[in-house]
PDB file of C-alpha atoms in Angstrom:
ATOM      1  CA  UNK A   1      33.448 -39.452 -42.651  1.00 57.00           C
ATOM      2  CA  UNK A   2      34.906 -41.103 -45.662  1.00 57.00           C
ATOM      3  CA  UNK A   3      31.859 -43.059 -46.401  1.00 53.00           C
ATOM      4  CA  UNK A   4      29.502 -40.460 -46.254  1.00 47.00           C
ATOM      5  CA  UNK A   5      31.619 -38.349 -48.683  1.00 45.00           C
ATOM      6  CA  UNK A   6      31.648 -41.354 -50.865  1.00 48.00           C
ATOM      7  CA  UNK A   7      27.806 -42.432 -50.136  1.00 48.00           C
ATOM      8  CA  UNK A   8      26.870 -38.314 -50.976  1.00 48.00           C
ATOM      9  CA  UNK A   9      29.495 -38.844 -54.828  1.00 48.00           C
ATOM     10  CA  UNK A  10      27.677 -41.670 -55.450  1.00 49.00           C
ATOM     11  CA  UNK A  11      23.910 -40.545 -54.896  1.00 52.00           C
ATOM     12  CA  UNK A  12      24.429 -37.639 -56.671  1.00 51.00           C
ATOM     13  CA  UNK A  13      25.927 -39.384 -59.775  1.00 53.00           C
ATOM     14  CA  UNK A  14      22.498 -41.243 -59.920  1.00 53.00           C
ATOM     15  CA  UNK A  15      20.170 -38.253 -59.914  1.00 55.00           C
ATOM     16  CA  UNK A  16      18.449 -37.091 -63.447  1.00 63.00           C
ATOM     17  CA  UNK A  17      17.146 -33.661 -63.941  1.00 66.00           C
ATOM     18  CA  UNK A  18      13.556 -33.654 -65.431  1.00 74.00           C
ATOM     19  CA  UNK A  19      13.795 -33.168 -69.291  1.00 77.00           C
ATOM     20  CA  UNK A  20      13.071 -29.638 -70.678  1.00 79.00           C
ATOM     21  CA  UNK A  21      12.104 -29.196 -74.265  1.00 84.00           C
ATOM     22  CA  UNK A  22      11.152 -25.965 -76.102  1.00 88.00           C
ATOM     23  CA  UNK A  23       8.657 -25.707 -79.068  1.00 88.00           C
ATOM     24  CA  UNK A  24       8.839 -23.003 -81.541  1.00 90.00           C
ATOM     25  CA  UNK A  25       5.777 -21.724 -82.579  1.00 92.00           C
ATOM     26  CA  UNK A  26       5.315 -20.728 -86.176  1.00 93.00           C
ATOM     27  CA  UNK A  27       2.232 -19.023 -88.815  1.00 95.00           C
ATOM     28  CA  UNK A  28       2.717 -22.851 -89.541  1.00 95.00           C
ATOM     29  CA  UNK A  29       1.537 -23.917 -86.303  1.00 95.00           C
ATOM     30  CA  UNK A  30      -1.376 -21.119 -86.387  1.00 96.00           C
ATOM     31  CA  UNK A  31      -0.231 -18.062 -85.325  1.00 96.00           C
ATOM     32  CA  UNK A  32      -1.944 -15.169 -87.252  1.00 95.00           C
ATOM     33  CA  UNK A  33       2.162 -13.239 -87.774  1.00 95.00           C
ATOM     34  CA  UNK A  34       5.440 -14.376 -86.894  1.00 93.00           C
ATOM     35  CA  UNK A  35       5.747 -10.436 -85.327  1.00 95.00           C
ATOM     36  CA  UNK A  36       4.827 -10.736 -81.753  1.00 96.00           C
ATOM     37  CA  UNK A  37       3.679  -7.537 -79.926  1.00 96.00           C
ATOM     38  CA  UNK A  38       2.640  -8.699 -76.801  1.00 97.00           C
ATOM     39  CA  UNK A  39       1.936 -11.898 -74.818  1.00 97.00           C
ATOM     40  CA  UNK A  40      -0.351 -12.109 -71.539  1.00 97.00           C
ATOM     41  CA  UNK A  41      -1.607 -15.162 -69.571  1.00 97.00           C
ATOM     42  CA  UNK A  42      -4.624 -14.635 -68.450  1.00 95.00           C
ATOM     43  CA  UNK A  43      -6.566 -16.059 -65.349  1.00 94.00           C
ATOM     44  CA  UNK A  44      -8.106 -19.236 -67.499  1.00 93.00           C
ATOM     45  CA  UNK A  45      -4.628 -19.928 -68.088  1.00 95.00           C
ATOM     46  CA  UNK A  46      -4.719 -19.019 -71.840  1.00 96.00           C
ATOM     47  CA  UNK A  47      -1.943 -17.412 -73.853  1.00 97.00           C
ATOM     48  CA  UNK A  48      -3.451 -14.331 -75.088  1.00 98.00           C
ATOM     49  CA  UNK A  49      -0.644 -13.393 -78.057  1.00 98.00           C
ATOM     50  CA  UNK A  50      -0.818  -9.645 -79.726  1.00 98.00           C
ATOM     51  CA  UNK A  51       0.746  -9.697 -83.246  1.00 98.00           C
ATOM     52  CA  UNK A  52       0.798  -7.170 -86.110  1.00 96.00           C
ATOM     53  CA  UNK A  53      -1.957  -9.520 -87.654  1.00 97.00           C
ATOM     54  CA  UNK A  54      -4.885  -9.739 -85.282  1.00 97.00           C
ATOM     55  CA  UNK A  55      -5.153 -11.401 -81.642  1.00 98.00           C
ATOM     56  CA  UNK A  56      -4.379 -15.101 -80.988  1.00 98.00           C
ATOM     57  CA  UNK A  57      -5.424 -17.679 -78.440  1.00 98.00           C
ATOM     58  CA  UNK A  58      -3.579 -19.913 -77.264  1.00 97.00           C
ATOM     59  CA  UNK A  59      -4.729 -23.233 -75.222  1.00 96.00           C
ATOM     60  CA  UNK A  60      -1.071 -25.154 -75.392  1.00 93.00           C
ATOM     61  CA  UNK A  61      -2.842 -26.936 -78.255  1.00 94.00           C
ATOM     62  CA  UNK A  62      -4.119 -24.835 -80.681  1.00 96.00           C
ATOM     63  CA  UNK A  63      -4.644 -21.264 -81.430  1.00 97.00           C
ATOM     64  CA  UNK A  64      -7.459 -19.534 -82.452  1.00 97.00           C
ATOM     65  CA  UNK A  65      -7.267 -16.363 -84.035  1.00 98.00           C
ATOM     66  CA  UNK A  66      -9.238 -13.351 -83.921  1.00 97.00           C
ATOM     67  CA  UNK A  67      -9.190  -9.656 -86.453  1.00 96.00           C
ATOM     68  CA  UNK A  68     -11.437  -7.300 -88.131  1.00 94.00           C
ATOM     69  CA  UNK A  69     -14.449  -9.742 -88.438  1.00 94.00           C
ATOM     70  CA  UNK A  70     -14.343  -9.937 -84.374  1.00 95.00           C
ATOM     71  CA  UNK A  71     -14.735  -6.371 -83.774  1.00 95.00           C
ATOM     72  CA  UNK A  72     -10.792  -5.218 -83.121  1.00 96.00           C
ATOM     73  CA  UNK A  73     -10.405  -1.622 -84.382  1.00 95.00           C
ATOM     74  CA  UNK A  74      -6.974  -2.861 -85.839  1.00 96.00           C
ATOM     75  CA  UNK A  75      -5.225  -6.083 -85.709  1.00 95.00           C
ATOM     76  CA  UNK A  76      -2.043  -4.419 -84.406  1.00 97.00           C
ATOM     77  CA  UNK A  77      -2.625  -5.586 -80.963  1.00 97.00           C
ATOM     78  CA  UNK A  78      -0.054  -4.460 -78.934  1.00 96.00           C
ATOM     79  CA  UNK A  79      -1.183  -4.615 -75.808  1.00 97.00           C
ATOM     80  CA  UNK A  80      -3.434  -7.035 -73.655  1.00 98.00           C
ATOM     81  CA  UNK A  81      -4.867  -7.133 -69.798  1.00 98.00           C
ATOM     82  CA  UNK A  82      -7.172  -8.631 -67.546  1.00 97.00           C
ATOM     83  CA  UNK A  83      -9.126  -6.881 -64.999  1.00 97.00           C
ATOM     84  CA  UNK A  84      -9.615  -8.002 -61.460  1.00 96.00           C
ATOM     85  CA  UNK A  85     -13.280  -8.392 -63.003  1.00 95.00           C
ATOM     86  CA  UNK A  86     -12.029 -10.880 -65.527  1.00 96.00           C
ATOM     87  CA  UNK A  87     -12.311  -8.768 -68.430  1.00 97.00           C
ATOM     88  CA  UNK A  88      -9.693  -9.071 -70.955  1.00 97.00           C
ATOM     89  CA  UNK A  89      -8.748  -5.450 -72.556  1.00 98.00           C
ATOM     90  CA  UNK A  90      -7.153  -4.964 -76.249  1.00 98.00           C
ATOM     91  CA  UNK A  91      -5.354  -2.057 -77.244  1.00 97.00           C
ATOM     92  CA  UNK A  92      -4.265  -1.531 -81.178  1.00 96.00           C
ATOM     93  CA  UNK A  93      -3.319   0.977 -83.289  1.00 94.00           C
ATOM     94  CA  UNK A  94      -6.926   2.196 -83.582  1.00 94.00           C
ATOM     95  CA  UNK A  95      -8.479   2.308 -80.239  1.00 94.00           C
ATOM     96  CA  UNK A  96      -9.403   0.091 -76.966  1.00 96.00           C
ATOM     97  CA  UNK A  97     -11.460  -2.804 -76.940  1.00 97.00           C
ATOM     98  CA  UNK A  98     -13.071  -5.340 -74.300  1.00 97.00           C
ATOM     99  CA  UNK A  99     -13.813  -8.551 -75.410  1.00 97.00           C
ATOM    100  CA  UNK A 100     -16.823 -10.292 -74.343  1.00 95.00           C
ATOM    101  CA  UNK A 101     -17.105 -14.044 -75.571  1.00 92.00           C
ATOM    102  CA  UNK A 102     -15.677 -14.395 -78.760  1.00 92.00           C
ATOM    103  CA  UNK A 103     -16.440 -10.253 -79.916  1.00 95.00           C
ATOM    104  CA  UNK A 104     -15.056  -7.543 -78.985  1.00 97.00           C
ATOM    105  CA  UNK A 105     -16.890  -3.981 -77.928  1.00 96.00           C
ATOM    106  CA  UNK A 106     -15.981  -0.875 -78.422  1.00 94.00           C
ATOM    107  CA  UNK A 107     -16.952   2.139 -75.934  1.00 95.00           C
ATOM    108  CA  UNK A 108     -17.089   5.692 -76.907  1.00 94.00           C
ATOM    109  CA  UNK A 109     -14.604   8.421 -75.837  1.00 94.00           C
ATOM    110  CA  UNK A 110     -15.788  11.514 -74.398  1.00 93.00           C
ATOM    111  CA  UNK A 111     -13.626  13.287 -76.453  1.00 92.00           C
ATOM    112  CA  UNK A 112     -14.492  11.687 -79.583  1.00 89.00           C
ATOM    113  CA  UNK A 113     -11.179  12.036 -81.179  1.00 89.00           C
ATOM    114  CA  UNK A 114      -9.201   9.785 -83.450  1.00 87.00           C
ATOM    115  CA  UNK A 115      -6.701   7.567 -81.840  1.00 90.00           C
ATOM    116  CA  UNK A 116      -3.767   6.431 -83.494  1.00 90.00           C
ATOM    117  CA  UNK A 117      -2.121   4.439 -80.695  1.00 94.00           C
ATOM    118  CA  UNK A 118      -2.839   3.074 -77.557  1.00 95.00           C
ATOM    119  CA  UNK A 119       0.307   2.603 -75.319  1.00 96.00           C
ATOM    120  CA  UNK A 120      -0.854   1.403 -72.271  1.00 97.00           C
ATOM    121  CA  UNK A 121      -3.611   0.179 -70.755  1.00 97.00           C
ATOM    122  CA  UNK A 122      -3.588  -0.101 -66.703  1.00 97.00           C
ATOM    123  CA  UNK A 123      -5.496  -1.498 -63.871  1.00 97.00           C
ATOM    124  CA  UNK A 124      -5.089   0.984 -60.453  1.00 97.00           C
ATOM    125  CA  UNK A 125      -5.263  -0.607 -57.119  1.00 95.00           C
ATOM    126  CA  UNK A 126      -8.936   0.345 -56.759  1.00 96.00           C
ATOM    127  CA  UNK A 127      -9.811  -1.780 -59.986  1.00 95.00           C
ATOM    128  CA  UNK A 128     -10.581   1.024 -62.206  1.00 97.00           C
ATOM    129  CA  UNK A 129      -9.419   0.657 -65.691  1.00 98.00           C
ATOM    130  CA  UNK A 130      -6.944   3.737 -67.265  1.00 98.00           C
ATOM    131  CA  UNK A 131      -5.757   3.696 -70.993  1.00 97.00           C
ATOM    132  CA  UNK A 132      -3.118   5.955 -72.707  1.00 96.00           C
ATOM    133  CA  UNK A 133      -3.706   7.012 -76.011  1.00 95.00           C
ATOM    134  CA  UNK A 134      -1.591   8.955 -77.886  1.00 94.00           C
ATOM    135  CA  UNK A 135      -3.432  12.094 -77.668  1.00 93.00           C
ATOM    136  CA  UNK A 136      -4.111  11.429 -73.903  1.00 94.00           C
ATOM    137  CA  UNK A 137      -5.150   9.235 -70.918  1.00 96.00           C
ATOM    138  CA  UNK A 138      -8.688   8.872 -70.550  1.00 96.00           C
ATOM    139  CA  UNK A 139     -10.452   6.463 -67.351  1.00 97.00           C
ATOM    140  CA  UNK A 140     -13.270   3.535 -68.349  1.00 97.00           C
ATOM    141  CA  UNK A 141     -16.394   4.917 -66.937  1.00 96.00           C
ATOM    142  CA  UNK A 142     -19.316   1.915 -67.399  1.00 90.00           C
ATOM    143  CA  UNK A 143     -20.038   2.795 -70.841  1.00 93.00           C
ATOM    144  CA  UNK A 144     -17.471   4.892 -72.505  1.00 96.00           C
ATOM    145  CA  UNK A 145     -13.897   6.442 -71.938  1.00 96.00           C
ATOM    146  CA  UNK A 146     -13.888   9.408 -70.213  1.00 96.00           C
ATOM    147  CA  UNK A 147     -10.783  12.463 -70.999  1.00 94.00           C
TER     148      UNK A 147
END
């Protein structure tokens, strides 16, 4: 018994753990703003990164960024999903997007107001796609949002 308590001190003495690092990730390093909203892997394994400046990509390399000139309504991005369809959903300040390659679309609301603030945007168990908005929830319906 005395050996095997010895054998089991002595094995253990001679195991390494694997070596963890952490990288900090700065506007230096490409990130559009060092104010982070909202971060989402999606199914590619990307980093999808919401800031207060616009919509970054992330590969574990590099990031590419994405704003106005891509179609987002706003570059607050503070939230971002994926769909069991693999669509990737953007909500800002200014409304809800979808992007589609490297653009993003914009679908009409039935209600046609002005939205200052999108809060949440939600896939329900039968796949359809739900957004709240500050002045209410509305459901994706093919080709707009619908109150």
């Amino acid at each position: 018994m005395r050996w095997v308590l010895i054998f089991f001190v002595l094995s253990v003495t001679n195991l390494t753990a694997q070596p963890f690092g952490i990288k900090k990730y700065t506007i230096n390093d490409g990130l559009p703003d060092a104010y982070i909203l909202n971060i989402y892997q999606g199914n590619n394994g990307f980093l999808w990164i919401g800031t207060a400046n616009g919509l970054s990509r992330f590969d574990g390399n590099e990031f590419v960024n994405f704003n106005f000139s891509d179609g987002l309504p706003d570059e607050y991005v503070n939230k971002i999903i994926e769909d069991r369809y693999h669509r990737l959903w953007i909500g800002t300040r200014k409304g809800m997007v979808r992007m589609k390659g490297n653009k993003f679309i914009s679908y009409p609301y039935s209600d046609g107001k002005k939205i200052n603030f999108v809060f949440d945007i939600v896939e329900t168990g039968e796949g359809e796609v739900w957004g709240v908005r500050n002045n209410g929830v509305c459901q994706f319906e093919d080709d707009h949002w619908q109150k």
